[in-house]
């Protein structure tokens, strides 16, 4: 019996270690490499290899190394919220799993006829204007304010209809209390006014990879130049 | 023999702490009522529920932060509370000199209040539930048209520092609930659900460019000035605000 316990413990530890490994590997995908001798000055490469001048093995740059080490979440980060969410593919996640990317977030509900289609279009317009090579650094997140009706399945269909069924789009269904809490963090107001209708403020929020709110755009169909500028700025400084 | 005696004492103590921790609740019979602001300006249906008789006290909140240190003044994070969170307290677990154990807790954020209730197996009331119970005076469930009732509330709004009074020092209403008016404002779960305000510069209620379904935002009874003020205050709050005259109480759904 005791041995069984130990075996179990071992298995758990190993799985934990393995899953940790994976996460690190994923993050290092975005690492840039540099010649340790700096033969070519500050030039960096996106892939592993050898320096063309001195033939030394290229090393990950220190800037990215600090990114890997920091599991730190600041006091103002939305990653402090521990509620669980369902993604459009049915997978359960916590907000902190979105850590590491610049987040563009909006609250919508799928049966909304007036503002939400326009809000969604605004989000798409923002995505369109992000340079292709930076797109992988951004995650576009739509959070449903109607967790009762907006099941993952519905969100998936909504994503398809609205041309959001691509990699960098996440649609989330929470609990009523979780949604209320999240809205309060964004200072988004909403109220159910009939079974299928909500009144809500139209705000698109931008978070840095650490989950701190850096920018909010209010209104519909507004000029999103400022928002795009902010997103690119965040990507370049993180 | 000694062990049995000790055990009894222990049990007795446990029981005593248990009952004192769980503040008293009373049954509220649901019904329909027309709120100041409503869904499609129609009657709102309220289900039966239980409500705390008194607002949560300083003493109860001290016990809470002792048990859940993440809500202590020095540990609370900025996302969940602003700088004035429990500012009057002497330390993380000791009240300020002028604070009474039986006064309502104030200077707590919505996040803290929500967590407090959830840890007791309860929740914060909705605006509709709170207003439904609070429209009662001593004798009738809906006293909103009574002049004396409105007079009482409005004169309270003018009085300074009522948060220093102790719980139960105002009247017991129709539902046997105390202190809904007279001591402190109270957090509700959906305090910010009515789009009456926000920043005044963008304060246009019927601006469809800002709000989906804003046509539904209409006051039904403009005579109810006191309630109007409550909605306005709620609209100006943010969840991490901690204000000197803003406390809370919890409610619970009635098991069916």
PDB file of N, CA, C and O in Angstrom, chain A residues 1-76:
ATOM      1  N   UNK A   1       0.842  -1.208   0.000  1.00  0.00           N
ATOM      2  CA  UNK A   1       0.000   0.000   0.000  1.00  0.00           C
ATOM      3  C   UNK A   1       0.874   1.254   0.000  1.00  0.00           C
ATOM      4  O   UNK A   1       0.640   2.199  -0.719  1.00  0.00           O
ATOM      5  N   UNK A   2       1.886   1.227   0.886  1.00  0.00           N
ATOM      6  CA  UNK A   2       2.757   2.389   1.006  1.00  0.00           C
ATOM      7  C   UNK A   2       3.510   2.661  -0.299  1.00  0.00           C
ATOM      8  O   UNK A   2       3.677   3.811  -0.714  1.00  0.00           O
ATOM      9  N   UNK A   3       3.952   1.556  -0.905  1.00  0.00           N
ATOM     10  CA  UNK A   3       4.683   1.724  -2.170  1.00  0.00           C
ATOM     11  C   UNK A   3       3.795   2.392  -3.205  1.00  0.00           C
ATOM     12  O   UNK A   3       4.231   3.245  -3.965  1.00  0.00           O
ATOM     13  N   UNK A   4       2.557   1.989  -3.207  1.00  0.00           N
ATOM     14  CA  UNK A   4       1.591   2.558  -4.159  1.00  0.00           C
ATOM     15  C   UNK A   4       1.535   4.071  -4.010  1.00  0.00           C
ATOM     16  O   UNK A   4       1.566   4.826  -4.970  1.00  0.00           O
ATOM     17  N   UNK A   5       1.501   4.472  -2.735  1.00  0.00           N
ATOM     18  CA  UNK A   5       1.463   5.899  -2.429  1.00  0.00           C
ATOM     19  C   UNK A   5       2.667   6.601  -3.048  1.00  0.00           C
ATOM     20  O   UNK A   5       2.553   7.659  -3.663  1.00  0.00           O
ATOM     21  N   UNK A   6       3.833   5.985  -2.831  1.00  0.00           N
ATOM     22  CA  UNK A   6       5.049   6.613  -3.355  1.00  0.00           C
ATOM     23  C   UNK A   6       5.039   6.697  -4.875  1.00  0.00           C
ATOM     24  O   UNK A   6       5.424   7.696  -5.457  1.00  0.00           O
ATOM     25  N   UNK A   7       4.585   5.595  -5.471  1.00  0.00           N
ATOM     26  CA  UNK A   7       4.520   5.562  -6.932  1.00  0.00           C
ATOM     27  C   UNK A   7       3.616   6.680  -7.434  1.00  0.00           C
ATOM     28  O   UNK A   7       3.959   7.429  -8.349  1.00  0.00           O
ATOM     29  N   UNK A   8       2.486   6.794  -6.774  1.00  0.00           N
ATOM     30  CA  UNK A   8       1.526   7.833  -7.156  1.00  0.00           C
ATOM     31  C   UNK A   8       2.142   9.226  -7.051  1.00  0.00           C
ATOM     32  O   UNK A   8       2.040  10.049  -7.946  1.00  0.00           O
ATOM     33  N   UNK A   9       2.835   9.425  -5.931  1.00  0.00           N
ATOM     34  CA  UNK A   9       3.491  10.705  -5.684  1.00  0.00           C
ATOM     35  C   UNK A   9       4.485  11.011  -6.796  1.00  0.00           C
ATOM     36  O   UNK A   9       4.566  12.114  -7.321  1.00  0.00           O
ATOM     37  N   UNK A  10       5.236   9.965  -7.155  1.00  0.00           N
ATOM     38  CA  UNK A  10       6.259  10.094  -8.194  1.00  0.00           C
ATOM     39  C   UNK A  10       5.604  10.503  -9.520  1.00  0.00           C
ATOM     40  O   UNK A  10       6.050  11.431 -10.192  1.00  0.00           O
ATOM     41  N   UNK A  11       4.521   9.791  -9.836  1.00  0.00           N
ATOM     42  CA  UNK A  11       3.823  10.058 -11.092  1.00  0.00           C
ATOM     43  C   UNK A  11       3.342  11.519 -11.130  1.00  0.00           C
ATOM     44  O   UNK A  11       3.554  12.235 -12.101  1.00  0.00           O
ATOM     45  N   UNK A  12       2.751  11.936 -10.022  1.00  0.00           N
ATOM     46  CA  UNK A  12       2.236  13.305  -9.963  1.00  0.00           C
ATOM     47  C   UNK A  12       3.367  14.314 -10.150  1.00  0.00           C
ATOM     48  O   UNK A  12       3.277  15.258 -10.933  1.00  0.00           O
ATOM     49  N   UNK A  13       4.473  14.074  -9.422  1.00  0.00           N
ATOM     50  CA  UNK A  13       5.599  15.010  -9.536  1.00  0.00           C
ATOM     51  C   UNK A  13       6.099  15.083 -10.957  1.00  0.00           C
ATOM     52  O   UNK A  13       6.367  16.168 -11.492  1.00  0.00           O
ATOM     53  N   UNK A  14       6.244  13.901 -11.558  1.00  0.00           N
ATOM     54  CA  UNK A  14       6.758  13.861 -12.926  1.00  0.00           C
ATOM     55  C   UNK A  14       5.842  14.622 -13.872  1.00  0.00           C
ATOM     56  O   UNK A  14       6.292  15.461 -14.646  1.00  0.00           O
ATOM     57  N   UNK A  15       4.519  14.371 -13.740  1.00  0.00           N
ATOM     58  CA  UNK A  15       3.590  15.085 -14.634  1.00  0.00           C
ATOM     59  C   UNK A  15       3.687  16.586 -14.439  1.00  0.00           C
ATOM     60  O   UNK A  15       3.652  17.358 -15.383  1.00  0.00           O
ATOM     61  N   UNK A  16       3.801  16.976 -13.165  1.00  0.00           N
ATOM     62  CA  UNK A  16       3.907  18.405 -12.880  1.00  0.00           C
ATOM     63  C   UNK A  16       5.139  18.993 -13.540  1.00  0.00           C
ATOM     64  O   UNK A  16       5.085  20.038 -14.176  1.00  0.00           O
ATOM     65  N   UNK A  17       6.253  18.276 -13.378  1.00  0.00           N
ATOM     66  CA  UNK A  17       7.506  18.752 -13.948  1.00  0.00           C
ATOM     67  C   UNK A  17       7.403  18.858 -15.457  1.00  0.00           C
ATOM     68  O   UNK A  17       7.818  19.843 -16.053  1.00  0.00           O
ATOM     69  N   UNK A  18       6.823  17.819 -16.046  1.00  0.00           N
ATOM     70  CA  UNK A  18       6.696  17.803 -17.500  1.00  0.00           C
ATOM     71  C   UNK A  18       5.848  18.982 -17.977  1.00  0.00           C
ATOM     72  O   UNK A  18       6.209  19.681 -18.908  1.00  0.00           O
ATOM     73  N   UNK A  19       4.735  19.213 -17.252  1.00  0.00           N
ATOM     74  CA  UNK A  19       3.862  20.301 -17.704  1.00  0.00           C
ATOM     75  C   UNK A  19       4.559  21.651 -17.562  1.00  0.00           C
ATOM     76  O   UNK A  19       4.341  22.554 -18.334  1.00  0.00           O
ATOM     77  N   UNK A  20       5.423  21.766 -16.545  1.00  0.00           N
ATOM     78  CA  UNK A  20       6.192  23.001 -16.381  1.00  0.00           C
ATOM     79  C   UNK A  20       7.106  23.189 -17.582  1.00  0.00           C
ATOM     80  O   UNK A  20       7.173  24.258 -18.156  1.00  0.00           O
ATOM     81  N   UNK A  21       7.785  22.108 -17.915  1.00  0.00           N
ATOM     82  CA  UNK A  21       8.698  22.126 -19.042  1.00  0.00           C
ATOM     83  C   UNK A  21       8.048  22.671 -20.295  1.00  0.00           C
ATOM     84  O   UNK A  21       8.584  23.512 -20.984  1.00  0.00           O
ATOM     85  N   UNK A  22       6.856  22.155 -20.534  1.00  0.00           N
ATOM     86  CA  UNK A  22       6.140  22.517 -21.749  1.00  0.00           C
ATOM     87  C   UNK A  22       5.931  24.024 -21.829  1.00  0.00           C
ATOM     88  O   UNK A  22       6.133  24.646 -22.836  1.00  0.00           O
ATOM     89  N   UNK A  23       5.489  24.580 -20.676  1.00  0.00           N
ATOM     90  CA  UNK A  23       5.188  26.002 -20.643  1.00  0.00           C
ATOM     91  C   UNK A  23       6.414  26.826 -21.013  1.00  0.00           C
ATOM     92  O   UNK A  23       6.340  27.769 -21.780  1.00  0.00           O
ATOM     93  N   UNK A  24       7.531  26.441 -20.436  1.00  0.00           N
ATOM     94  CA  UNK A  24       8.758  27.186 -20.705  1.00  0.00           C
ATOM     95  C   UNK A  24       9.111  27.088 -22.185  1.00  0.00           C
ATOM     96  O   UNK A  24       9.414  28.074 -22.833  1.00  0.00           O
ATOM     97  N   UNK A  25       8.973  25.874 -22.707  1.00  0.00           N
ATOM     98  CA  UNK A  25       9.309  25.664 -24.105  1.00  0.00           C
ATOM     99  C   UNK A  25       8.451  26.562 -25.001  1.00  0.00           C
ATOM    100  O   UNK A  25       8.933  27.159 -25.941  1.00  0.00           O
ATOM    101  N   UNK A  26       7.180  26.650 -24.625  1.00  0.00           N
ATOM    102  CA  UNK A  26       6.266  27.452 -25.425  1.00  0.00           C
ATOM    103  C   UNK A  26       6.723  28.912 -25.454  1.00  0.00           C
ATOM    104  O   UNK A  26       6.716  29.572 -26.466  1.00  0.00           O
ATOM    105  N   UNK A  27       7.106  29.392 -24.263  1.00  0.00           N
ATOM    106  CA  UNK A  27       7.500  30.780 -24.174  1.00  0.00           C
ATOM    107  C   UNK A  27       8.783  31.061 -24.943  1.00  0.00           C
ATOM    108  O   UNK A  27       8.952  32.132 -25.504  1.00  0.00           O
ATOM    109  N   UNK A  28       9.674  30.087 -24.927  1.00  0.00           N
ATOM    110  CA  UNK A  28      10.941  30.321 -25.609  1.00  0.00           C
ATOM    111  C   UNK A  28      10.762  30.382 -27.127  1.00  0.00           C
ATOM    112  O   UNK A  28      11.661  30.782 -27.831  1.00  0.00           O
ATOM    113  N   UNK A  29       9.580  29.957 -27.609  1.00  0.00           N
ATOM    114  CA  UNK A  29       9.306  30.094 -29.042  1.00  0.00           C
ATOM    115  C   UNK A  29       9.573  31.504 -29.550  1.00  0.00           C
ATOM    116  O   UNK A  29       9.992  31.715 -30.662  1.00  0.00           O
ATOM    117  N   UNK A  30       9.248  32.465 -28.667  1.00  0.00           N
ATOM    118  CA  UNK A  30       9.327  33.843 -29.096  1.00  0.00           C
ATOM    119  C   UNK A  30      10.718  34.452 -28.827  1.00  0.00           C
ATOM    120  O   UNK A  30      10.938  35.621 -29.034  1.00  0.00           O
ATOM    121  N   UNK A  31      11.615  33.635 -28.338  1.00  0.00           N
ATOM    122  CA  UNK A  31      12.936  34.121 -27.968  1.00  0.00           C
ATOM    123  C   UNK A  31      13.734  34.527 -29.216  1.00  0.00           C
ATOM    124  O   UNK A  31      13.623  33.921 -30.266  1.00  0.00           O
ATOM    125  N   UNK A  32      14.492  35.586 -29.070  1.00  0.00           N
ATOM    126  CA  UNK A  32      15.418  35.930 -30.152  1.00  0.00           C
ATOM    127  C   UNK A  32      16.816  35.492 -29.738  1.00  0.00           C
ATOM    128  O   UNK A  32      17.120  35.384 -28.549  1.00  0.00           O
ATOM    129  N   UNK A  33      17.668  35.209 -30.724  1.00  0.00           N
ATOM    130  CA  UNK A  33      19.006  34.685 -30.447  1.00  0.00           C
ATOM    131  C   UNK A  33      20.073  35.656 -30.914  1.00  0.00           C
ATOM    132  O   UNK A  33      19.894  36.381 -31.884  1.00  0.00           O
ATOM    133  N   UNK A  34      21.172  35.612 -30.203  1.00  0.00           N
ATOM    134  CA  UNK A  34      22.225  36.571 -30.466  1.00  0.00           C
ATOM    135  C   UNK A  34      23.579  35.896 -30.278  1.00  0.00           C
ATOM    136  O   UNK A  34      23.741  35.015 -29.435  1.00  0.00           O
ATOM    137  N   UNK A  35      24.533  36.352 -31.055  1.00  0.00           N
ATOM    138  CA  UNK A  35      25.893  35.819 -30.912  1.00  0.00           C
ATOM    139  C   UNK A  35      26.487  36.270 -29.580  1.00  0.00           C
ATOM    140  O   UNK A  35      26.431  37.462 -29.256  1.00  0.00           O
ATOM    141  N   UNK A  36      26.994  35.369 -28.750  1.00  0.00           N
ATOM    142  CA  UNK A  36      27.529  35.763 -27.446  1.00  0.00           C
ATOM    143  C   UNK A  36      28.730  36.711 -27.554  1.00  0.00           C
ATOM    144  O   UNK A  36      29.001  37.483 -26.636  1.00  0.00           O
ATOM    145  N   UNK A  37      29.451  36.641 -28.695  1.00  0.00           N
ATOM    146  CA  UNK A  37      30.601  37.519 -28.881  1.00  0.00           C
ATOM    147  C   UNK A  37      30.186  38.877 -29.450  1.00  0.00           C
ATOM    148  O   UNK A  37      30.998  39.781 -29.566  1.00  0.00           O
ATOM    149  N   UNK A  38      28.928  38.974 -29.813  1.00  0.00           N
ATOM    150  CA  UNK A  38      28.414  40.189 -30.458  1.00  0.00           C
ATOM    151  C   UNK A  38      29.234  40.573 -31.693  1.00  0.00           C
ATOM    152  O   UNK A  38      29.585  41.741 -31.898  1.00  0.00           O
ATOM    153  N   UNK A  39      29.555  39.550 -32.495  1.00  0.00           N
ATOM    154  CA  UNK A  39      30.324  39.786 -33.709  1.00  0.00           C
ATOM    155  C   UNK A  39      29.615  40.780 -34.631  1.00  0.00           C
ATOM    156  O   UNK A  39      30.241  41.554 -35.326  1.00  0.00           O
ATOM    157  N   UNK A  40      28.305  40.686 -34.656  1.00  0.00           N
ATOM    158  CA  UNK A  40      27.551  41.576 -35.548  1.00  0.00           C
ATOM    159  C   UNK A  40      26.812  42.657 -34.766  1.00  0.00           C
ATOM    160  O   UNK A  40      25.702  43.045 -35.105  1.00  0.00           O
ATOM    161  N   UNK A  41      27.420  43.089 -33.669  1.00  0.00           N
ATOM    162  CA  UNK A  41      26.779  44.138 -32.868  1.00  0.00           C
ATOM    163  C   UNK A  41      25.546  43.609 -32.174  1.00  0.00           C
ATOM    164  O   UNK A  41      25.584  42.526 -31.590  1.00  0.00           O
ATOM    165  N   UNK A  42      24.448  44.342 -32.279  1.00  0.00           N
ATOM    166  CA  UNK A  42      23.224  43.955 -31.575  1.00  0.00           C
ATOM    167  C   UNK A  42      22.282  43.112 -32.424  1.00  0.00           C
ATOM    168  O   UNK A  42      21.123  42.906 -32.057  1.00  0.00           O
ATOM    169  N   UNK A  43      22.761  42.634 -33.538  1.00  0.00           N
ATOM    170  CA  UNK A  43      21.884  41.881 -34.430  1.00  0.00           C
ATOM    171  C   UNK A  43      21.340  40.618 -33.748  1.00  0.00           C
ATOM    172  O   UNK A  43      22.067  39.914 -33.054  1.00  0.00           O
ATOM    173  N   UNK A  44      20.027  40.383 -33.937  1.00  0.00           N
ATOM    174  CA  UNK A  44      19.430  39.182 -33.349  1.00  0.00           C
ATOM    175  C   UNK A  44      18.821  38.305 -34.434  1.00  0.00           C
ATOM    176  O   UNK A  44      18.484  38.765 -35.522  1.00  0.00           O
ATOM    177  N   UNK A  45      18.699  37.018 -34.126  1.00  0.00           N
ATOM    178  CA  UNK A  45      18.086  36.046 -35.037  1.00  0.00           C
ATOM    179  C   UNK A  45      16.844  35.473 -34.395  1.00  0.00           C
ATOM    180  O   UNK A  45      16.769  35.359 -33.174  1.00  0.00           O
ATOM    181  N   UNK A  46      15.907  35.077 -35.222  1.00  0.00           N
ATOM    182  CA  UNK A  46      14.691  34.507 -34.645  1.00  0.00           C
ATOM    183  C   UNK A  46      14.830  33.001 -34.429  1.00  0.00           C
ATOM    184  O   UNK A  46      14.001  32.390 -33.760  1.00  0.00           O
ATOM    185  N   UNK A  47      15.871  32.413 -34.997  1.00  0.00           N
ATOM    186  CA  UNK A  47      16.033  30.962 -34.827  1.00  0.00           C
ATOM    187  C   UNK A  47      17.399  30.605 -34.253  1.00  0.00           C
ATOM    188  O   UNK A  47      18.366  31.365 -34.396  1.00  0.00           O
ATOM    189  N   UNK A  48      17.448  29.428 -33.656  1.00  0.00           N
ATOM    190  CA  UNK A  48      18.720  28.934 -33.118  1.00  0.00           C
ATOM    191  C   UNK A  48      19.695  28.692 -34.272  1.00  0.00           C
ATOM    192  O   UNK A  48      19.294  28.539 -35.414  1.00  0.00           O
ATOM    193  N   UNK A  49      20.970  28.631 -33.960  1.00  0.00           N
ATOM    194  CA  UNK A  49      21.952  28.370 -35.017  1.00  0.00           C
ATOM    195  C   UNK A  49      23.310  28.852 -34.570  1.00  0.00           C
ATOM    196  O   UNK A  49      23.531  29.065 -33.367  1.00  0.00           O
ATOM    197  N   UNK A  50      24.191  28.990 -35.534  1.00  0.00           N
ATOM    198  CA  UNK A  50      25.534  29.465 -35.200  1.00  0.00           C
ATOM    199  C   UNK A  50      25.769  30.842 -35.784  1.00  0.00           C
ATOM    200  O   UNK A  50      25.221  31.207 -36.811  1.00  0.00           O
ATOM    201  N   UNK A  51      26.611  31.587 -35.127  1.00  0.00           N
ATOM    202  CA  UNK A  51      26.961  32.923 -35.602  1.00  0.00           C
ATOM    203  C   UNK A  51      27.741  32.797 -36.919  1.00  0.00           C
ATOM    204  O   UNK A  51      28.698  32.009 -36.996  1.00  0.00           O
ATOM    205  N   UNK A  52      27.332  33.509 -37.943  1.00  0.00           N
ATOM    206  CA  UNK A  52      27.988  33.367 -39.250  1.00  0.00           C
ATOM    207  C   UNK A  52      29.443  33.876 -39.238  1.00  0.00           C
ATOM    208  O   UNK A  52      30.242  33.507 -40.091  1.00  0.00           O
ATOM    209  N   UNK A  53      29.798  34.695 -38.260  1.00  0.00           N
ATOM    210  CA  UNK A  53      31.155  35.231 -38.221  1.00  0.00           C
ATOM    211  C   UNK A  53      32.084  34.338 -37.404  1.00  0.00           C
ATOM    212  O   UNK A  53      33.052  33.757 -37.907  1.00  0.00           O
ATOM    213  N   UNK A  54      31.751  34.156 -36.102  1.00  0.00           N
ATOM    214  CA  UNK A  54      32.660  33.398 -35.237  1.00  0.00           C
ATOM    215  C   UNK A  54      32.246  31.945 -35.064  1.00  0.00           C
ATOM    216  O   UNK A  54      32.912  31.176 -34.373  1.00  0.00           O
ATOM    217  N   UNK A  55      31.117  31.568 -35.673  1.00  0.00           N
ATOM    218  CA  UNK A  55      30.667  30.172 -35.628  1.00  0.00           C
ATOM    219  C   UNK A  55      30.242  29.699 -34.241  1.00  0.00           C
ATOM    220  O   UNK A  55      30.034  28.516 -34.012  1.00  0.00           O
ATOM    221  N   UNK A  56      30.161  30.620 -33.282  1.00  0.00           N
ATOM    222  CA  UNK A  56      29.714  30.199 -31.948  1.00  0.00           C
ATOM    223  C   UNK A  56      28.208  29.988 -31.942  1.00  0.00           C
ATOM    224  O   UNK A  56      27.488  30.565 -32.743  1.00  0.00           O
ATOM    225  N   UNK A  57      27.770  29.174 -31.000  1.00  0.00           N
ATOM    226  CA  UNK A  57      26.343  28.905 -30.910  1.00  0.00           C
ATOM    227  C   UNK A  57      25.614  30.182 -30.464  1.00  0.00           C
ATOM    228  O   UNK A  57      26.027  30.853 -29.515  1.00  0.00           O
ATOM    229  N   UNK A  58      24.524  30.512 -31.165  1.00  0.00           N
ATOM    230  CA  UNK A  58      23.751  31.697 -30.786  1.00  0.00           C
ATOM    231  C   UNK A  58      23.047  31.452 -29.446  1.00  0.00           C
ATOM    232  O   UNK A  58      22.570  30.348 -29.172  1.00  0.00           O
ATOM    233  N   UNK A  59      22.986  32.501 -28.606  1.00  0.00           N
ATOM    234  CA  UNK A  59      22.360  32.366 -27.284  1.00  0.00           C
ATOM    235  C   UNK A  59      21.085  33.226 -27.209  1.00  0.00           C
ATOM    236  O   UNK A  59      21.017  34.270 -27.849  1.00  0.00           O
ATOM    237  N   UNK A  60      20.118  32.779 -26.398  1.00  0.00           N
ATOM    238  CA  UNK A  60      18.924  33.607 -26.247  1.00  0.00           C
ATOM    239  C   UNK A  60      19.291  34.973 -25.646  1.00  0.00           C
ATOM    240  O   UNK A  60      20.178  35.051 -24.799  1.00  0.00           O
ATOM    241  N   UNK A  61      18.637  36.007 -26.092  1.00  0.00           N
ATOM    242  CA  UNK A  61      18.966  37.340 -25.569  1.00  0.00           C
ATOM    243  C   UNK A  61      18.454  37.500 -24.147  1.00  0.00           C
ATOM    244  O   UNK A  61      17.445  36.912 -23.757  1.00  0.00           O
ATOM    245  N   UNK A  62      19.139  38.328 -23.377  1.00  0.00           N
ATOM    246  CA  UNK A  62      18.827  38.436 -21.948  1.00  0.00           C
ATOM    247  C   UNK A  62      17.454  39.072 -21.709  1.00  0.00           C
ATOM    248  O   UNK A  62      16.782  38.793 -20.739  1.00  0.00           O
ATOM    249  N   UNK A  63      17.037  39.922 -22.631  1.00  0.00           N
ATOM    250  CA  UNK A  63      15.749  40.596 -22.460  1.00  0.00           C
ATOM    251  C   UNK A  63      14.625  39.568 -22.366  1.00  0.00           C
ATOM    252  O   UNK A  63      13.742  39.648 -21.524  1.00  0.00           O
ATOM    253  N   UNK A  64      14.700  38.575 -23.222  1.00  0.00           N
ATOM    254  CA  UNK A  64      13.683  37.551 -23.234  1.00  0.00           C
ATOM    255  C   UNK A  64      13.838  36.618 -22.044  1.00  0.00           C
ATOM    256  O   UNK A  64      12.868  36.139 -21.484  1.00  0.00           O
ATOM    257  N   UNK A  65      15.094  36.423 -21.630  1.00  0.00           N
ATOM    258  CA  UNK A  65      15.329  35.549 -20.492  1.00  0.00           C
ATOM    259  C   UNK A  65      14.599  36.063 -19.257  1.00  0.00           C
ATOM    260  O   UNK A  65      14.026  35.296 -18.501  1.00  0.00           O
ATOM    261  N   UNK A  66      14.573  37.374 -19.065  1.00  0.00           N
ATOM    262  CA  UNK A  66      13.872  37.907 -17.903  1.00  0.00           C
ATOM    263  C   UNK A  66      12.374  37.659 -18.037  1.00  0.00           C
ATOM    264  O   UNK A  66      11.674  37.446 -17.061  1.00  0.00           O
ATOM    265  N   UNK A  67      11.892  37.665 -19.256  1.00  0.00           N
ATOM    266  CA  UNK A  67      10.474  37.414 -19.504  1.00  0.00           C
ATOM    267  C   UNK A  67      10.105  36.004 -19.038  1.00  0.00           C
ATOM    268  O   UNK A  67       9.068  35.781 -18.449  1.00  0.00           O
ATOM    269  N   UNK A  68      10.982  35.069 -19.286  1.00  0.00           N
ATOM    270  CA  UNK A  68      10.715  33.685 -18.907  1.00  0.00           C
ATOM    271  C   UNK A  68      10.683  33.546 -17.383  1.00  0.00           C
ATOM    272  O   UNK A  68       9.839  32.877 -16.830  1.00  0.00           O
ATOM    273  N   UNK A  69      11.609  34.228 -16.730  1.00  0.00           N
ATOM    274  CA  UNK A  69      11.713  34.093 -15.285  1.00  0.00           C
ATOM    275  C   UNK A  69      10.528  34.705 -14.544  1.00  0.00           C
ATOM    276  O   UNK A  69      10.136  34.220 -13.498  1.00  0.00           O
ATOM    277  N   UNK A  70       9.963  35.772 -15.104  1.00  0.00           N
ATOM    278  CA  UNK A  70       8.989  36.487 -14.296  1.00  0.00           C
ATOM    279  C   UNK A  70       7.632  35.819 -14.298  1.00  0.00           C
ATOM    280  O   UNK A  70       6.900  35.842 -15.271  1.00  0.00           O
ATOM    281  N   UNK A  71       7.326  35.202 -13.166  1.00  0.00           N
ATOM    282  CA  UNK A  71       5.981  34.661 -13.002  1.00  0.00           C
ATOM    283  C   UNK A  71       5.225  35.653 -12.135  1.00  0.00           C
ATOM    284  O   UNK A  71       4.139  35.427 -11.653  1.00  0.00           O
ATOM    285  N   UNK A  72       5.842  36.792 -11.937  1.00  0.00           N
ATOM    286  CA  UNK A  72       5.329  37.841 -11.059  1.00  0.00           C
ATOM    287  C   UNK A  72       4.060  38.478 -11.642  1.00  0.00           C
ATOM    288  O   UNK A  72       4.002  38.798 -12.813  1.00  0.00           O
ATOM    289  N   UNK A  73       3.067  38.642 -10.792  1.00  0.00           N
ATOM    290  CA  UNK A  73       1.843  39.330 -11.210  1.00  0.00           C
ATOM    291  C   UNK A  73       1.692  40.567 -10.327  1.00  0.00           C
ATOM    292  O   UNK A  73       1.729  40.469  -9.108  1.00  0.00           O
ATOM    293  N   UNK A  74       1.549  41.733 -10.936  1.00  0.00           N
ATOM    294  CA  UNK A  74       1.468  42.954 -10.133  1.00  0.00           C
ATOM    295  C   UNK A  74       0.107  43.057  -9.449  1.00  0.00           C
ATOM    296  O   UNK A  74      -0.840  42.366  -9.805  1.00  0.00           O
ATOM    297  N   UNK A  75       0.032  43.969  -8.488  1.00  0.00           N
ATOM    298  CA  UNK A  75      -1.210  44.127  -7.714  1.00  0.00           C
ATOM    299  C   UNK A  75      -2.384  44.577  -8.558  1.00  0.00           C
ATOM    300  O   UNK A  75      -3.529  44.401  -8.200  1.00  0.00           O
ATOM    301  N   UNK A  76      -2.065  45.238  -9.673  1.00  0.00           N
ATOM    302  CA  UNK A  76      -3.154  45.765 -10.487  1.00  0.00           C
ATOM    303  C   UNK A  76      -3.534  44.837 -11.634  1.00  0.00           C
ATOM    304  O   UNK A  76      -4.388  45.163 -12.444  1.00  0.00           O
TER     305      UNK A  76
END
